[in-house]
Coordinates of C-alpha atoms in Angstrom, one line a residue:
X112 CA -30.7 53.9 -10.5
X113 CA -30.8 52.0 -13.8
X114 CA -28.6 49.0 -14.7
X115 CA -26.6 51.1 -17.1
X116 CA -25.9 53.7 -14.4
X117 CA -24.9 51.0 -12.0
X118 CA -22.5 49.4 -14.4
X119 CA -20.9 52.8 -15.1
X120 CA -20.6 53.5 -11.4
X121 CA -18.9 50.2 -10.8
X122 CA -16.6 50.8 -13.8
X123 CA -15.5 54.2 -12.4
X124 CA -15.0 52.7 -8.9
X125 CA -12.8 49.9 -10.4
X126 CA -10.8 52.4 -12.5
X127 CA -10.3 54.6 -9.4
X128 CA -9.2 51.6 -7.4
X129 CA -6.7 50.6 -10.1
X130 CA -5.2 54.1 -10.2
X131 CA -4.9 54.3 -6.4
X132 CA -3.5 50.8 -6.3
X133 CA -1.0 51.7 -9.0
X134 CA 0.1 54.8 -7.2
X135 CA 0.5 52.9 -3.9
X136 CA 2.5 50.1 -5.6
X137 CA 4.7 52.7 -7.5
X138 CA 5.6 54.5 -4.2
X139 CA 6.4 51.2 -2.6
X140 CA 8.5 50.2 -5.7
X141 CA 10.4 53.5 -5.5
X142 CA 11.2 52.9 -1.8
X143 CA 12.3 49.3 -2.5
X144 CA 14.5 50.3 -5.5
X145 CA 15.9 53.7 -4.4
X146 CA 19.0 53.7 -6.7
X147 CA 17.3 52.5 -9.8
X148 CA 14.3 54.7 -9.2
X149 CA 16.5 57.7 -8.4
X150 CA 18.4 57.4 -11.6
X151 CA 15.2 57.0 -13.6
X152 CA 13.7 60.1 -12.0
X153 CA 16.9 62.0 -12.5
X154 CA 16.9 61.4 -16.2
X155 CA 13.3 62.5 -16.5
X156 CA 13.9 65.4 -14.1
X157 CA 16.8 66.8 -16.2
X158 CA 14.8 66.7 -19.4
X159 CA 11.8 68.5 -17.7
X160 CA 14.1 71.0 -16.0
X161 CA 15.7 72.0 -19.4
X162 CA 12.2 72.5 -20.9
X163 CA 11.0 74.6 -17.9
X164 CA 14.2 76.7 -17.8
X165 CA 14.1 77.4 -21.6
X166 CA 10.4 78.2 -21.5
X167 CA 10.9 80.6 -18.6
X168 CA 13.8 82.4 -20.3
X169 CA 12.1 82.7 -23.7
X170 CA 8.9 83.9 -22.1
X171 CA 10.7 86.4 -20.0
X172 CA 12.8 87.7 -22.9
X173 CA 9.9 87.8 -25.2
X174 CA 7.9 89.9 -22.7
X175 CA 10.8 92.3 -22.4
X176 CA 11.1 92.6 -26.2
X177 CA 7.4 93.2 -26.6
X178 CA 7.6 95.9 -23.9
X179 CA 10.5 97.5 -25.7
X180 CA 8.7 97.5 -29.0
X181 CA 5.5 98.9 -27.5
X182 CA 7.4 101.6 -25.5
X183 CA 9.4 102.6 -28.6
X184 CA 6.3 102.8 -30.8
X185 CA 4.4 99.8 -32.1
X186 CA 3.7 101.7 -35.3
X187 CA 7.3 102.5 -36.2
X188 CA 8.7 101.3 -39.5
X189 CA 12.2 100.2 -40.1
X190 CA 13.9 100.7 -43.5
X191 CA 16.9 98.4 -44.1
X192 CA 19.1 97.1 -46.9
X193 CA 17.5 93.7 -46.5
X194 CA 14.7 91.9 -44.7
X195 CA 16.3 90.1 -41.8
X196 CA 13.3 87.7 -41.6
X197 CA 14.4 86.3 -45.0
X198 CA 17.9 85.5 -43.8
X199 CA 18.7 81.8 -44.0
X200 CA 20.9 80.3 -41.4
X201 CA 22.4 77.9 -43.9
X202 CA 23.2 78.9 -47.5
X203 CA 25.2 77.7 -50.5
X204 CA 28.3 79.6 -49.4
X205 CA 27.8 82.4 -51.8
X206 CA 26.9 86.0 -51.2
X207 CA 23.4 86.7 -50.0
X208 CA 20.9 88.1 -52.6
X209 CA 20.9 91.5 -50.9
X210 CA 24.7 91.8 -51.2
X211 CA 25.6 95.0 -53.1
X212 CA 22.4 96.9 -52.4
X213 CA 23.0 100.6 -51.7
X214 CA 22.9 101.6 -48.0
X215 CA 20.3 104.0 -46.6
X216 CA 21.6 107.5 -47.4
X217 CA 21.3 110.8 -45.5
X218 CA 19.4 112.3 -48.4
X219 CA 16.9 109.4 -48.3
X220 CA 16.3 109.9 -44.6
X221 CA 15.9 113.7 -45.1
X222 CA 13.4 113.2 -48.0
X223 CA 11.5 110.5 -46.0
X224 CA 11.0 113.0 -43.2
X225 CA 9.2 115.4 -45.6
X226 CA 6.6 112.9 -46.8
X227 CA 3.0 113.8 -45.8
X228 CA 2.4 110.6 -43.9
X229 CA 5.7 110.7 -42.0
X230 CA 6.2 112.5 -38.7
X231 CA 10.0 111.9 -38.5
X232 CA 12.6 109.7 -40.1
X233 CA 15.8 108.9 -38.2
X234 CA 19.0 107.6 -39.8
X235 CA 20.8 105.4 -37.2
X236 CA 24.1 103.7 -37.4
X237 CA 25.4 101.3 -34.7
X238 CA 29.0 102.2 -33.7
X239 CA 31.8 99.8 -32.9
X240 CA 35.4 100.3 -31.7
X241 CA 37.5 98.3 -34.1
X242 CA 39.9 97.4 -31.2
X243 CA 37.2 96.3 -28.7
X244 CA 35.1 93.2 -28.4
X245 CA 31.9 95.2 -28.5
X246 CA 30.5 98.7 -28.4
X247 CA 32.7 101.8 -28.4
X248 CA 35.3 103.1 -25.9
X249 CA 35.1 106.4 -24.2
X250 CA 37.7 108.1 -21.9
X251 CA 37.8 111.1 -19.7
X252 CA 40.6 112.2 -17.3
X253 CA 42.2 108.8 -17.3
X254 CA 39.0 106.9 -16.7
X255 CA 38.1 104.6 -19.6
X256 CA 34.8 102.8 -20.2
X257 CA 34.6 100.1 -22.8
X258 CA 31.6 98.3 -24.3
X259 CA 29.5 101.5 -24.5
X260 CA 26.5 101.2 -26.7
X261 CA 27.2 103.9 -29.3
X262 CA 24.8 105.1 -31.9
X263 CA 25.1 107.8 -34.6
X264 CA 21.6 109.3 -35.2
X265 CA 19.6 112.1 -36.6
X266 CA 18.5 114.8 -34.1
X267 CA 15.0 113.2 -34.0
X268 CA 16.2 110.0 -32.3
X269 CA 14.2 110.8 -29.2
X270 CA 11.0 110.4 -31.3
X271 CA 11.4 106.6 -31.2
X272 CA 13.7 106.0 -28.2
X273 CA 12.1 106.6 -24.8
X274 CA 14.6 108.7 -22.8
X275 CA 14.3 111.6 -20.5
X276 CA 17.0 114.3 -20.4
X277 CA 18.0 115.0 -16.8
X278 CA 20.8 117.4 -17.6
X279 CA 21.5 119.6 -20.7
X280 CA 19.8 118.9 -24.0
X281 CA 19.7 116.8 -27.0
X282 CA 21.9 117.8 -30.0
X283 CA 19.9 119.9 -32.6
X284 CA 19.5 119.7 -36.4
X285 CA 22.1 122.4 -37.0
X286 CA 24.7 120.4 -35.1
X287 CA 23.8 117.4 -37.2
X288 CA 24.1 119.3 -40.5
X289 CA 27.5 120.8 -39.5
X290 CA 28.7 117.5 -38.1
X291 CA 29.7 119.1 -34.8
X292 CA 31.6 117.1 -32.1
X293 CA 28.8 116.8 -29.6
X294 CA 27.4 113.8 -27.7
X295 CA 24.5 112.9 -25.4
X296 CA 25.3 110.2 -22.8
X297 CA 23.3 108.1 -20.4
X298 CA 23.2 108.9 -16.7
X299 CA 25.1 105.9 -15.6
X300 CA 27.9 106.6 -18.1
X301 CA 28.1 110.2 -16.9
X302 CA 28.4 109.0 -13.3
X303 CA 31.1 106.5 -14.1
X304 CA 33.1 109.0 -16.2
X305 CA 32.7 112.2 -14.2
X306 CA 31.6 111.2 -10.7
X307 CA 30.1 114.3 -9.0
X308 CA 31.2 116.8 -11.7
X309 CA 28.7 118.5 -13.9
X310 CA 29.3 116.8 -17.2
X311 CA 27.8 119.4 -19.4
X312 CA 30.5 121.1 -21.5
X313 CA 33.2 118.6 -20.6
X314 CA 35.0 116.8 -23.4
X315 CA 35.4 113.0 -23.7
X316 CA 37.3 111.0 -26.2
X317 CA 35.5 108.3 -28.1
X318 CA 36.9 105.5 -30.4
X319 CA 34.3 104.2 -32.8
X320 CA 35.9 104.3 -36.3
X321 CA 39.2 103.9 -38.1
X322 CA 40.5 107.4 -37.2
X323 CA 41.3 106.8 -33.5
X324 CA 39.8 108.6 -30.6
X325 CA 37.8 111.7 -31.4
X326 CA 37.0 114.5 -28.8
X327 CA 33.3 115.0 -28.2
X328 CA 31.6 117.7 -26.0
X329 CA 28.9 116.4 -23.7
X330 CA 25.7 118.5 -24.3
X331 CA 23.2 116.3 -22.5
X332 CA 22.6 113.5 -20.0
X333 CA 19.6 111.3 -20.4
X334 CA 17.9 108.6 -18.4
X335 CA 16.7 105.5 -20.2
X336 CA 13.3 103.8 -19.8
X337 CA 12.9 100.6 -17.9
X338 CA 13.3 97.8 -20.3
X339 CA 15.6 94.9 -20.9
X340 CA 17.6 96.6 -23.6
X341 CA 17.7 100.2 -22.2
X342 CA 18.0 99.9 -18.5
X343 CA 20.4 97.0 -18.6
X344 CA 22.6 98.7 -21.2
X345 CA 23.6 101.4 -18.8
X346 CA 26.3 102.9 -20.9
X347 CA 25.0 104.7 -24.0
X348 CA 26.4 107.5 -26.1
X349 CA 24.5 109.1 -29.0
X350 CA 26.1 111.5 -31.4
X351 CA 25.1 113.1 -34.7
X352 CA 25.5 110.6 -37.6
X353 CA 27.4 113.2 -39.6
X354 CA 30.0 113.5 -36.9
X355 CA 30.5 109.7 -37.0
X356 CA 30.8 109.7 -40.9
X357 CA 33.0 112.8 -41.2
X358 CA 35.2 112.8 -38.1
X359 CA 35.4 109.1 -37.1
X360 CA 35.5 107.5 -40.5
X361 CA 32.4 105.3 -39.8
X362 CA 30.8 103.7 -42.9
X363 CA 27.1 104.2 -43.5
X364 CA 26.8 100.7 -44.9
X365 CA 25.3 99.4 -41.7
X366 CA 22.8 102.2 -41.3
X367 CA 19.1 101.9 -41.2
X368 CA 16.2 104.3 -41.0
X369 CA 13.6 104.3 -38.3
X370 CA 10.4 106.0 -39.4
X371 CA 7.6 107.4 -37.1
X372 CA 4.4 107.7 -39.1
X373 CA 1.9 110.4 -38.2
X374 CA -0.7 109.2 -35.7
X375 CA -3.7 109.8 -38.0
X376 CA -2.2 107.9 -41.0
X377 CA -2.6 104.3 -41.8
X378 CA 0.6 102.3 -41.8
X379 CA -0.2 101.1 -45.4
X380 CA -0.3 104.7 -46.6
X381 CA 3.1 105.5 -44.9
X382 CA 4.6 102.3 -46.4
X383 CA 3.3 103.2 -49.9
X384 CA 4.8 106.7 -49.7
X385 CA 8.1 105.3 -48.5
X386 CA 8.3 102.7 -51.3
X387 CA 7.4 105.3 -53.9
X388 CA 10.1 107.7 -52.6
X389 CA 12.8 105.0 -52.4
X390 CA 12.0 103.6 -55.9
X391 CA 12.0 107.1 -57.4
X392 CA 15.3 108.2 -55.8
X393 CA 17.0 104.9 -56.7
X394 CA 15.7 104.9 -60.3
X395 CA 14.1 101.5 -60.1
X396 CA 12.0 100.6 -63.2
X397 CA 8.5 99.0 -62.7
X398 CA 9.8 95.5 -63.3
X399 CA 12.6 95.7 -60.8
X400 CA 12.4 94.5 -57.2
X401 CA 12.9 96.8 -54.3
X402 CA 16.5 97.0 -53.2
X403 CA 15.5 97.8 -49.7
X404 CA 13.1 96.4 -47.1
X405 CA 10.5 98.0 -44.9
X406 CA 9.5 96.2 -41.7
X407 CA 6.9 97.0 -39.0
X408 CA 7.7 96.7 -35.3
X409 CA 5.3 93.7 -35.1
X410 CA 7.3 91.9 -37.8
X411 CA 10.4 92.3 -35.6
X412 CA 8.5 90.6 -32.8
X413 CA 7.4 87.8 -35.2
X414 CA 11.0 87.4 -36.3
X415 CA 12.1 87.1 -32.7
X416 CA 9.4 84.4 -32.2
X417 CA 10.8 82.5 -35.2
X418 CA 14.3 82.6 -33.9
X419 CA 13.3 81.6 -30.3
X420 CA 11.0 78.9 -31.8
X421 CA 13.9 77.2 -33.6
X422 CA 16.1 77.6 -30.5
X423 CA 13.3 76.1 -28.3
X424 CA 12.9 73.1 -30.7
X425 CA 16.7 72.4 -30.5
X426 CA 16.5 72.5 -26.7
X427 CA 13.5 70.2 -26.7
X428 CA 15.5 67.7 -28.8
X429 CA 18.4 67.9 -26.3
X430 CA 16.0 67.5 -23.3
X431 CA 14.5 64.4 -25.0
X432 CA 17.9 62.7 -24.3
X433 CA 17.2 63.0 -20.6
X434 CA 13.7 61.7 -21.1
X435 CA 15.1 58.8 -23.2
X436 CA 17.5 57.9 -20.3
X437 CA 14.6 58.1 -17.9
X438 CA 12.4 56.0 -20.2
X439 CA 15.1 53.2 -20.4
X440 CA 15.2 53.2 -16.6
X441 CA 11.4 52.9 -16.6
X442 CA 11.6 49.8 -18.8
X443 CA 14.2 48.2 -16.5
X444 CA 12.3 48.9 -13.3
X445 CA 8.9 47.8 -14.6
X446 CA 10.3 44.5 -16.0
X447 CA 11.8 43.8 -12.6
X448 CA 8.5 44.7 -11.0
X449 CA 6.5 42.4 -13.3
X450 CA 8.9 39.5 -12.6
X451 CA 8.9 40.0 -8.8
X452 CA 5.1 40.2 -8.8
X453 CA 4.3 37.4 -11.2
X454 CA 2.4 35.3 -8.5
X455 CA 0.5 38.5 -7.5
X456 CA -0.6 38.9 -11.1
X457 CA -1.7 35.3 -11.2
X458 CA -3.8 35.7 -8.1
X459 CA -5.4 38.9 -9.4
X460 CA -6.3 37.2 -12.7
X461 CA -7.7 34.2 -11.0
X462 CA -9.9 36.5 -8.9
X463 CA -11.4 38.1 -12.0
X464 CA -9.0 40.9 -13.0
X465 CA -9.1 41.5 -16.7
X466 CA -5.9 42.0 -18.9
X467 CA -7.0 45.6 -19.3
X468 CA -7.0 46.2 -15.6
X469 CA -3.6 44.6 -15.2
X470 CA -2.2 46.7 -18.1
X471 CA -3.7 49.9 -16.6
X472 CA -2.3 49.2 -13.2
X473 CA 1.3 48.9 -14.5
X474 CA 1.0 51.9 -16.7
X475 CA -0.2 54.0 -13.8
X476 CA 2.8 52.7 -11.8
X477 CA 5.2 53.7 -14.6
X478 CA 3.6 57.1 -15.0
X479 CA 3.8 57.8 -11.3
X480 CA 7.5 57.2 -11.4
X481 CA 8.1 59.6 -14.2
X482 CA 5.6 62.2 -12.9
X483 CA 7.6 62.4 -9.6
X484 CA 10.7 62.8 -11.7
X485 CA 9.0 65.5 -13.7
X486 CA 7.9 67.3 -10.6
X487 CA 11.5 67.3 -9.3
X488 CA 12.6 68.7 -12.7
X489 CA 9.9 71.3 -12.6
X490 CA 11.1 72.5 -9.2
X491 CA 14.7 72.5 -10.4
X492 CA 13.9 74.3 -13.7
X493 CA 11.8 76.9 -11.9
X494 CA 14.6 77.4 -9.3
X495 CA 17.2 77.9 -12.1
X496 CA 14.9 80.4 -13.9
X497 CA 14.5 82.3 -10.7
X498 CA 18.3 82.3 -10.1
X499 CA 18.9 83.6 -13.6
X500 CA 16.5 86.5 -13.1
X501 CA 17.9 87.2 -9.7
X502 CA 21.6 87.4 -10.5
X503 CA 21.5 88.4 -14.2
X504 CA 19.7 91.1 -16.2
X505 CA 17.9 88.4 -18.2
X506 CA 14.2 88.2 -17.3
X507 CA 12.6 84.8 -16.7
X508 CA 9.0 83.8 -16.2
X509 CA 7.8 80.2 -16.1
X510 CA 4.5 80.1 -17.9
X511 CA 1.6 77.8 -16.8
X512 CA 1.6 76.0 -20.1
X513 CA 5.3 75.0 -19.5
X514 CA 4.3 73.4 -16.2
X515 CA 1.4 71.5 -17.8
X516 CA 3.5 70.4 -20.8
X517 CA 6.3 69.3 -18.6
X518 CA 4.1 67.1 -16.4
X519 CA 2.3 65.8 -19.5
X520 CA 5.7 64.9 -21.1
X521 CA 6.7 63.1 -18.0
X522 CA 3.5 61.1 -17.8
X523 CA 3.6 60.2 -21.5
X524 CA 7.2 59.0 -21.1
X525 CA 6.2 56.7 -18.3
X526 CA 3.3 55.3 -20.3
X527 CA 5.3 54.9 -23.5
X528 CA 8.3 53.1 -22.0
X529 CA 6.1 51.3 -19.5
X530 CA 3.8 49.9 -22.2
X531 CA 5.9 46.8 -23.0
X532 CA 6.3 45.5 -19.4
X533 CA 2.7 46.3 -18.7
X534 CA 1.6 44.4 -21.8
X535 CA 3.8 41.5 -20.7
X536 CA 2.0 41.4 -17.4
X537 CA -1.4 41.7 -19.0
X538 CA -0.7 38.7 -21.3
X539 CA 0.4 36.3 -18.5
X540 CA -1.5 33.0 -18.2
X541 CA -2.8 33.0 -14.6
X542 CA -2.0 29.2 -14.2
X543 CA 1.6 29.7 -15.3
X544 CA 1.9 32.9 -13.1
X545 CA 0.6 31.0 -10.0
X546 CA 3.3 28.3 -10.5
X547 CA 6.1 30.9 -10.8
X548 CA 8.7 30.8 -8.0

């Protein structure tokens, strides 16, 4: 073994010895100062728990959103009055630039469905009972169900929405054109309204506009696919959009169009044909901007990532308060530790310990303290994420990167806040330290 290799080996052994010594001293310090150490670890643990919980929720929800997009058709296009990815959370108080744009019309949806690159185009309008907090209200034989997810759609809505009819049928194009009072409902809603009765042909009353309750005949019962937004929204009612416009008084301002391109057509071709059709129908000159927006399914996922990214940053900022509290505790504990062990520092320095070794020892000690707090927070955050998934419909999945980042944050907190006490110990004069009482 060469001299260089010997020196490297000795250096590694001394570094390993410093780490193990720091860990041992840190554990002894925690045992000797249980209250102070507990409060310090609690602050770090709360910060880490928040990070882990939020990462688990965002990862789980994102996975559900991605599954929903893929099951509904990753190639689908959405035509809207405006691009939601351009919406600003804070504006100047005035109306947004897209204000006043014409809504997506029935004729535009019909013409889009005839384009060579388009397999089907569905006009869809979300319904809302003006007297309810959310969704529409349906009633049958004295049984009322509120908060039903109501949608007014074209007959081709099953092209983009993964459902399976278990009873009856979907409404057909003729019923859409004539605006007939028919509706297809989800299996869970049928069970809650009708019990063991055969729902086909029975009439419910639905409130979704400004004209009060409207009778609708049930023509079909469908089962939704397993996803966050379908399976957990158990009560769904879908009716022809013409019925909602003519009989319920629903406005088409909030409507959008979901376009399913043909499988053998590039998305760019489908988008070009849609843009050309819309601009032609709306009489836009070559210099005018589009007064509509076309989004791909993948853009919706990217928009979701942007929203959750901002939310996650806010939560990181809040969790940093916990880390800051823990860091202040680290400073206090380490200053006490340095003071109590001044003679020990003097002895070690007189025996040949370098300032770097003293500094490293106290940094390891501070990091061990915060890593233990981080591990507690990791267990707490993972437990909360599991509880959320177990008792609510919200999925949660703690990713490996969140575990690594959490422990790294805890270690860095210990090193950052333990640096000043460690530097104080490293700068001590061994003669003065040995005289300390």
